[in-house]
Tab-separated table of C-alpha atoms and ligand atoms in Angstrom:
chain	number	residue	atom	x	y	z
Q	172	MET	CA	132.988	88.221	120.591
Q	173	THR	CA	129.714	86.451	121.427
Q	174	GLY	CA	127.284	87.923	118.881
Q	175	GLY	CA	127.500	86.993	115.242
Q	176	ILE	CA	129.072	88.773	112.311
Q	177	PHE	CA	126.699	89.833	109.502
Q	178	ILE	CA	128.456	90.190	106.158
Q	179	LEU	CA	126.712	91.765	103.146
Q	180	SER	CA	128.620	91.294	99.898
Q	181	GLY	CA	128.206	92.726	96.396
Q	182	ALA	CA	129.791	92.488	92.961
Q	183	GLY	CA	133.141	93.827	94.216
Q	184	LEU	CA	133.714	90.554	96.083
Q	185	SER	CA	133.796	88.654	92.766
Q	186	ALA	CA	135.423	91.358	90.632
Q	187	GLU	CA	138.943	89.866	90.966
Q	188	SER	CA	137.540	86.495	89.927
Q	189	GLY	CA	136.827	88.165	86.604
Q	190	LEU	CA	133.074	88.716	87.006
Q	191	LYS	CA	131.986	92.192	85.945
Q	192	THR	CA	130.486	94.579	88.449
Q	193	PHE	CA	127.353	96.500	87.557
Q	194	ARG	CA	128.337	100.119	87.768
Q	195	ALA	CA	131.954	100.263	86.708
Q	196	GLU	CA	132.553	101.944	83.339
Q	197	ASP	CA	132.811	98.521	81.689
Q	198	GLY	CA	129.970	97.423	83.931
Q	199	LEU	CA	127.512	94.737	83.195
Q	200	TRP	CA	124.586	97.030	82.704
Q	201	GLU	CA	126.485	98.922	80.009
Q	202	ASP	CA	126.122	96.015	77.625
Q	203	HIS	CA	122.453	95.909	78.367
Q	204	ARG	CA	120.154	98.528	79.890
Q	205	VAL	CA	118.855	97.296	83.229
Q	206	GLU	CA	115.321	97.617	81.929
Q	207	ASP	CA	116.271	95.256	79.096
Q	208	VAL	CA	117.309	92.310	81.171
Q	209	ALA	CA	116.671	92.469	84.928
Q	210	THR	CA	112.927	93.096	85.256
Q	211	PRO	CA	109.858	90.836	84.952
Q	212	GLU	CA	108.575	93.158	82.234
Q	213	ALA	CA	111.769	92.594	80.234
Q	214	PHE	CA	111.324	88.842	80.587
Q	215	ALA	CA	107.706	89.055	79.451
Q	216	ARG	CA	108.691	91.283	76.517
Q	217	ASP	CA	111.792	89.425	75.343
Q	218	PRO	CA	112.420	86.163	77.214
Q	219	GLU	CA	115.044	85.108	74.667
Q	220	LEU	CA	117.171	88.208	75.411
Q	221	VAL	CA	116.875	87.701	79.159
Q	222	GLN	CA	117.699	83.988	78.999
Q	223	THR	CA	120.683	84.745	76.757
Q	224	PHE	CA	121.912	87.380	79.238
Q	225	TYR	CA	121.730	84.920	82.123
Q	226	ASN	CA	123.163	82.033	80.098
Q	227	MET	CA	126.190	84.292	79.489
Q	228	ARG	CA	126.409	85.177	83.208
Q	229	ARG	CA	126.046	81.475	84.188
Q	230	ALA	CA	128.861	80.445	81.819
Q	231	GLN	CA	131.133	83.240	83.091
Q	232	ALA	CA	130.478	82.285	86.707
Q	233	ALA	CA	131.199	78.606	85.962
Q	234	GLN	CA	134.563	79.559	84.393
Q	235	ALA	CA	135.512	81.871	87.277
Q	236	SER	CA	137.351	80.751	90.420
Q	237	PRO	CA	136.927	81.925	93.999
Q	238	ASN	CA	139.494	84.549	94.998
Q	239	ALA	CA	141.313	85.062	98.315
Q	240	ALA	CA	138.386	87.102	99.660
Q	241	HIS	CA	135.847	84.287	99.112
Q	242	GLN	CA	138.269	81.842	100.742
Q	243	ALA	CA	138.924	84.150	103.699
Q	244	LEU	CA	135.182	84.473	104.388
Q	245	ALA	CA	134.841	80.680	104.338
Q	246	ARG	CA	137.767	80.436	106.774
Q	247	LEU	CA	136.147	83.010	109.070
Q	248	GLN	CA	132.874	81.081	109.016
Q	249	ALA	CA	134.680	77.817	109.867
Q	250	ASP	CA	137.003	79.119	112.574
Q	251	HIS	CA	135.140	81.985	114.264
Q	252	ASP	CA	133.608	81.266	117.686
Q	253	ALA	CA	130.269	82.902	116.782
Q	254	PRO	CA	127.896	82.686	113.775
Q	255	VAL	CA	129.052	84.319	110.516
Q	256	TYR	CA	126.071	85.182	108.318
Q	257	LEU	CA	127.053	85.466	104.641
Q	258	VAL	CA	124.314	87.502	102.920
Q	259	THR	CA	125.120	88.222	99.292
Q	260	GLN	CA	123.579	90.263	96.480
Q	261	ASN	CA	125.705	88.210	94.084
Q	262	VAL	CA	124.144	85.467	92.002
Q	263	ASP	CA	127.409	83.555	91.426
Q	264	ASP	CA	128.391	80.552	93.608
Q	265	LEU	CA	131.992	81.576	94.284
Q	266	LEU	CA	131.482	81.796	98.065
Q	267	GLU	CA	130.216	78.195	98.104
Q	268	ARG	CA	133.057	77.067	95.846
Q	269	GLY	CA	135.455	78.852	98.194
Q	270	GLY	CA	134.192	76.668	101.052
Q	271	ALA	CA	131.442	78.846	102.573
Q	272	ARG	CA	128.189	77.261	103.792
Q	273	ASN	CA	124.590	78.452	104.120
Q	274	VAL	CA	125.195	81.449	101.847
Q	275	ILE	CA	122.065	83.619	101.765
Q	276	HIS	CA	121.463	84.677	98.141
Q	277	MET	CA	118.970	87.495	98.599
Q	278	HIS	CA	118.864	88.178	94.829
Q	279	GLY	CA	118.719	84.539	93.774
Q	280	ALA	CA	121.362	82.376	92.106
Q	281	LEU	CA	122.454	81.567	88.552
Q	282	LYS	CA	122.659	77.876	89.474
Q	283	ASP	CA	118.903	77.672	90.153
Q	284	ALA	CA	115.917	77.668	87.794
Q	285	LEU	CA	112.332	78.583	88.644
Q	286	CYS	CA	108.980	77.838	87.008
Q	287	ALA	CA	107.002	81.063	86.655
Q	288	THR	CA	103.799	78.988	86.565
Q	289	CYS	CA	104.030	76.552	89.491
Q	290	GLY	CA	106.981	77.914	91.485
Q	291	HIS	CA	108.979	74.653	91.178
Q	292	ARG	CA	112.788	75.094	91.572
Q	293	TRP	CA	115.533	72.857	90.201
Q	294	PRO	CA	119.233	73.090	89.336
Q	295	ALA	CA	119.492	75.278	86.227
Q	296	PRO	CA	121.040	73.718	83.116
Q	297	MET	CA	124.054	75.686	81.876
Q	298	VAL	CA	121.964	76.928	78.959
Q	299	MET	CA	118.314	77.707	79.633
Q	300	ASP	CA	115.825	78.053	76.788
Q	301	VAL	CA	112.417	79.711	76.913
Q	302	LYS	CA	110.905	76.589	75.358
Q	303	ASP	CA	112.180	74.338	78.207
Q	304	PRO	CA	109.177	72.729	79.914
Q	305	CYS	CA	109.016	72.889	83.708
Q	306	PRO	CA	110.137	69.468	85.064
Q	307	SER	CA	107.178	69.551	87.442
Q	308	CYS	CA	104.152	71.072	85.666
Q	309	GLY	CA	105.388	70.948	82.062
Q	310	ALA	CA	104.583	74.610	81.366
Q	311	PRO	CA	107.027	76.415	79.044
Q	312	ALA	CA	107.505	79.059	81.780
Q	313	THR	CA	111.016	78.463	83.018
Q	314	ARG	CA	113.102	81.429	84.170
Q	315	PRO	CA	116.371	82.023	86.006
Q	316	ASP	CA	115.803	81.974	89.781
Q	317	ILE	CA	116.973	85.581	90.034
Q	318	VAL	CA	115.282	88.477	91.878
Q	319	TRP	CA	114.722	91.221	89.298
Q	320	PHE	CA	114.038	94.904	89.936
Q	321	GLY	CA	110.540	95.272	91.318
Q	322	GLU	CA	110.568	91.739	92.758
Q	323	ILE	CA	110.833	90.983	96.461
Q	324	PRO	CA	114.279	89.822	97.588
Q	325	TYR	CA	114.525	86.338	99.093
Q	326	HIS	CA	115.094	85.333	102.744
Q	327	MET	CA	114.259	88.767	104.209
Q	328	ASP	CA	113.022	87.099	107.421
Q	329	VAL	CA	116.254	85.123	107.825
Q	330	ILE	CA	118.242	88.275	107.072
Q	331	GLN	CA	116.380	90.258	109.749
Q	332	ALA	CA	116.967	87.515	112.335
Q	333	ALA	CA	120.660	87.284	111.406
Q	334	LEU	CA	121.078	91.037	111.820
Q	335	GLU	CA	119.409	90.923	115.234
Q	336	ASP	CA	121.795	88.126	116.268
Q	337	SER	CA	124.925	90.051	115.238
Q	338	GLU	CA	127.228	92.516	116.889
Q	339	LEU	CA	129.238	93.463	113.807
Q	340	PHE	CA	127.955	94.407	110.313
Q	341	VAL	CA	130.455	94.325	107.451
Q	342	SER	CA	129.653	95.541	103.917
Q	343	ILE	CA	132.055	94.149	101.304
Q	344	GLY	CA	132.348	95.291	97.663
Q	345	THR	CA	128.979	96.923	97.187
Q	346	SER	CA	128.095	100.425	96.045
Q	347	GLY	CA	125.013	100.463	98.277
Q	348	VAL	CA	122.679	101.639	95.524
Q	349	VAL	CA	120.095	98.859	95.434
Q	350	TYR	CA	117.454	98.541	98.149
Q	351	PRO	CA	116.549	96.903	100.461
Q	352	ALA	CA	120.176	95.619	100.719
Q	353	ALA	CA	121.458	99.196	100.793
Q	354	GLY	CA	119.342	99.808	103.894
Q	355	PHE	CA	120.858	97.001	105.989
Q	356	SER	CA	123.711	99.139	107.337
Q	357	GLN	CA	121.209	101.683	108.645
Q	358	MET	CA	119.177	98.863	110.231
Q	359	ALA	CA	122.404	97.693	111.888
Q	360	ARG	CA	123.097	101.188	113.246
Q	361	GLN	CA	119.564	101.395	114.616
Q	362	LEU	CA	120.196	98.060	116.379
Q	363	GLY	CA	123.360	99.525	117.909
Q	364	ILE	CA	125.615	97.246	115.838
Q	365	LYS	CA	129.140	98.392	114.834
Q	366	THR	CA	129.311	98.835	111.053
Q	367	MET	CA	132.297	98.479	108.747
Q	368	GLU	CA	132.880	98.822	105.002
Q	369	LEU	CA	135.587	96.966	103.044
Q	370	ASN	CA	135.502	98.348	99.513
Q	371	LEU	CA	137.789	99.332	96.645
Q	372	GLU	CA	136.578	102.884	97.205
Q	373	ALA	CA	134.351	104.083	100.011
Q	374	SER	CA	130.750	103.967	98.805
Q	375	GLY	CA	129.920	107.099	100.783
Q	376	GLY	CA	127.555	105.201	103.059
Q	377	ARG	CA	127.709	105.752	106.847
Q	378	PHE	CA	130.000	103.218	108.581
Q	379	ASP	CA	131.925	103.306	111.862
Q	380	GLU	CA	135.039	102.156	110.005
Q	381	VAL	CA	135.960	102.078	106.302
Q	382	ARG	CA	138.917	100.222	104.802
Q	383	GLU	CA	139.671	100.850	101.119
Q	384	GLY	CA	141.447	98.349	98.935
Q	385	LEU	CA	141.074	95.258	96.788
Q	386	ALA	CA	138.818	92.651	98.391
Q	387	SER	CA	141.518	89.997	97.862
Q	388	VAL	CA	143.813	92.095	100.103
Q	389	VAL	CA	141.603	93.819	102.693
Q	390	VAL	CA	139.236	90.894	103.369
Q	391	PRO	CA	141.911	88.290	104.271
Q	392	GLN	CA	143.706	90.947	106.375
Q	393	TRP	CA	140.520	91.719	108.290
Q	394	VAL	CA	139.656	88.002	108.721
Q	395	ASP	CA	143.133	87.303	110.138
Q	396	GLU	CA	142.627	90.136	112.646
Q	397	ILE	CA	139.257	88.728	113.735
Q	398	LEU	CA	140.727	85.221	114.078
Q	399	GLY	CA	143.639	86.665	116.046
Q	400	ARG	CA	146.267	85.609	113.562
B	759	BV8	C1	112.309	95.655	95.939
B	759	BV8	C2	119.966	90.238	90.459
B	759	BV8	C3	110.245	95.787	97.079
B	759	BV8	C4	119.995	90.507	88.989
B	759	BV8	C5	119.770	92.467	91.336
B	759	BV8	C6	113.983	104.416	94.015
B	759	BV8	C7	114.653	104.589	95.213
B	759	BV8	C8	114.999	103.514	96.023
B	759	BV8	C9	114.684	102.212	95.628
B	759	BV8	C10	114.034	102.051	94.429
B	759	BV8	C11	113.682	103.130	93.629
B	759	BV8	N1	113.082	102.639	92.533
B	759	BV8	C12	113.008	101.298	92.611
B	759	BV8	C13	113.580	100.920	93.775
B	759	BV8	C14	113.715	99.557	94.296
B	759	BV8	C15	114.855	98.858	93.602
B	759	BV8	C16	116.135	99.657	93.733
B	759	BV8	O1	116.759	99.687	94.782
B	759	BV8	N2	116.520	100.308	92.617
B	759	BV8	C17	117.746	101.089	92.642
B	759	BV8	C18	118.405	101.008	91.255
B	759	BV8	C19	117.408	102.540	93.004
B	759	BV8	N3	115.012	97.592	94.291
B	759	BV8	C20	114.272	96.530	93.917
B	759	BV8	O2	113.526	96.515	92.968
B	759	BV8	C21	114.405	95.312	94.813
B	759	BV8	N4	113.086	94.874	95.197
B	759	BV8	O3	112.612	96.776	96.299
B	759	BV8	O4	111.094	95.051	96.218
B	759	BV8	C22	110.353	95.212	98.439
B	759	BV8	C23	111.538	95.330	99.162
B	759	BV8	C24	111.617	94.784	100.438
B	759	BV8	C25	110.526	94.129	100.981
B	759	BV8	C26	109.354	94.021	100.224
B	759	BV8	C27	109.262	94.552	98.955
B	759	BV8	C28	115.044	94.151	94.098
B	759	BV8	C29	116.441	94.540	93.656
B	759	BV8	C30	117.168	93.301	93.149
B	759	BV8	C31	117.607	93.521	91.706
B	759	BV8	N5	118.467	92.413	91.310
B	759	BV8	N6	120.537	91.407	91.091
B	759	BV8	C32	121.358	90.170	88.429
B	759	BV8	O5	122.351	90.075	89.172
B	759	BV8	O6	121.388	90.045	87.200
B	759	BV8	S1	120.535	93.901	91.749
B	759	BV8	C33	122.160	93.804	91.333
B	759	BV8	O7	122.634	95.137	91.339
B	759	BV8	C34	123.026	93.102	92.363
B	759	BV8	O8	122.407	91.977	92.894
B	759	BV8	C35	123.320	94.161	93.370
B	759	BV8	O9	122.288	94.222	94.322
B	759	BV8	C36	123.261	95.388	92.510
B	759	BV8	C37	124.664	95.738	92.121
B	759	BV8	O10	125.188	96.365	93.203
B	759	BV8	P1	126.665	95.992	93.679
B	759	BV8	O11	126.751	94.540	93.968
B	759	BV8	O12	126.962	96.941	94.757
B	759	BV8	O13	127.600	96.253	92.417
B	759	BV8	P2	128.076	97.680	91.868
B	759	BV8	O14	128.654	97.461	90.517
B	759	BV8	O15	126.978	98.680	92.049
B	759	BV8	O16	129.250	98.110	92.872
B	759	BV8	C38	130.443	97.353	92.861
B	759	BV8	C39	131.186	97.737	94.118
B	759	BV8	O17	132.352	96.922	94.195
B	759	BV8	C40	131.672	99.185	94.106
B	759	BV8	O18	131.471	99.758	95.378
B	759	BV8	C41	133.169	99.056	93.789
B	759	BV8	O19	133.928	100.082	94.425
B	759	BV8	C42	133.481	97.735	94.421
B	759	BV8	N7	134.618	97.018	93.838
B	759	BV8	C43	134.939	96.888	92.526
B	759	BV8	N8	136.049	96.121	92.414
B	759	BV8	C44	136.414	95.755	93.677
B	759	BV8	C45	135.501	96.317	94.574
B	759	BV8	N9	135.607	96.156	95.906
B	759	BV8	C46	136.626	95.392	96.357
B	759	BV8	N10	137.537	94.807	95.552
B	759	BV8	C47	137.463	94.963	94.209
B	759	BV8	N11	138.377	94.363	93.419
């Protein structure tokens, strides 16, 4: 294989590490309506609620451990003879803690903080408070560095270039509901790239190949096949 492998991951990749997915019956959004926590309007209306929601998510992610799927993707990236682009919708850092590098967090990351006034970014404290002043401009306008609904996802130019440099597109553990991420598999098809889904249950999206199962089982199996093991 000469061209790269483009991997888009979602909440299902981290489910077996104990982090809730968004749309399962016990899903994350159930505890809070999406409109209550993951939009700029929600943050403007009730910053305390939003910071509390993300402080909870940050603590859960810190207590979680990478699972065999995160580790397999890191192994693929290290041992494969072509680029492996790890694009994730997840805001946890389990891929990095599993050994992956250059993870592209298109929806931001719990470990980063952002100043809504001057755009300064810094490592987020475990507990963020709306009164925290920005370390750079001093404004009390600190927020999680997360892409909320209605905001533009990060690194779209890098993502486009990675897709154009790949010859295999693999969607792992995502329901394919949220755009523009949900549109990447169609972009891959239009570029003539083979598409594959590894998911607990098929999302119903169009893929050349679908493998159903737990990420901790199907991802290492697939990685071993690619690495010829
Ligand atoms: C944008 C950070 C413009 C927050 C997130 C109407 C139609 C179409 C689109 C829209 C519309 N109205 C509004 C929109 C746009 C909107 C959107 O798509 N809304 C949806 C709801 C319809 N999108 C946006 O607003 C985006 N911005 O469009 O800007 C633009 C775009 C491009 C260029 C210029 C301008 C911004 C969206 C980002 C929102 N932020 N995350 C946070 O995390 O707190 S979204 C959040 O939800 C995640 O990041 C992820 O993207 C999504 C959750 O999806 P999944 O990860 O797939 O999780 P889910 O629970 O759904 O599925 C879990 C999967 O895992 C399942 O398939 C399950 O089977 C599987 N699974 C479970 N266990 C396992 C497993 N698989 C394997 N093993 C297991 N053990």
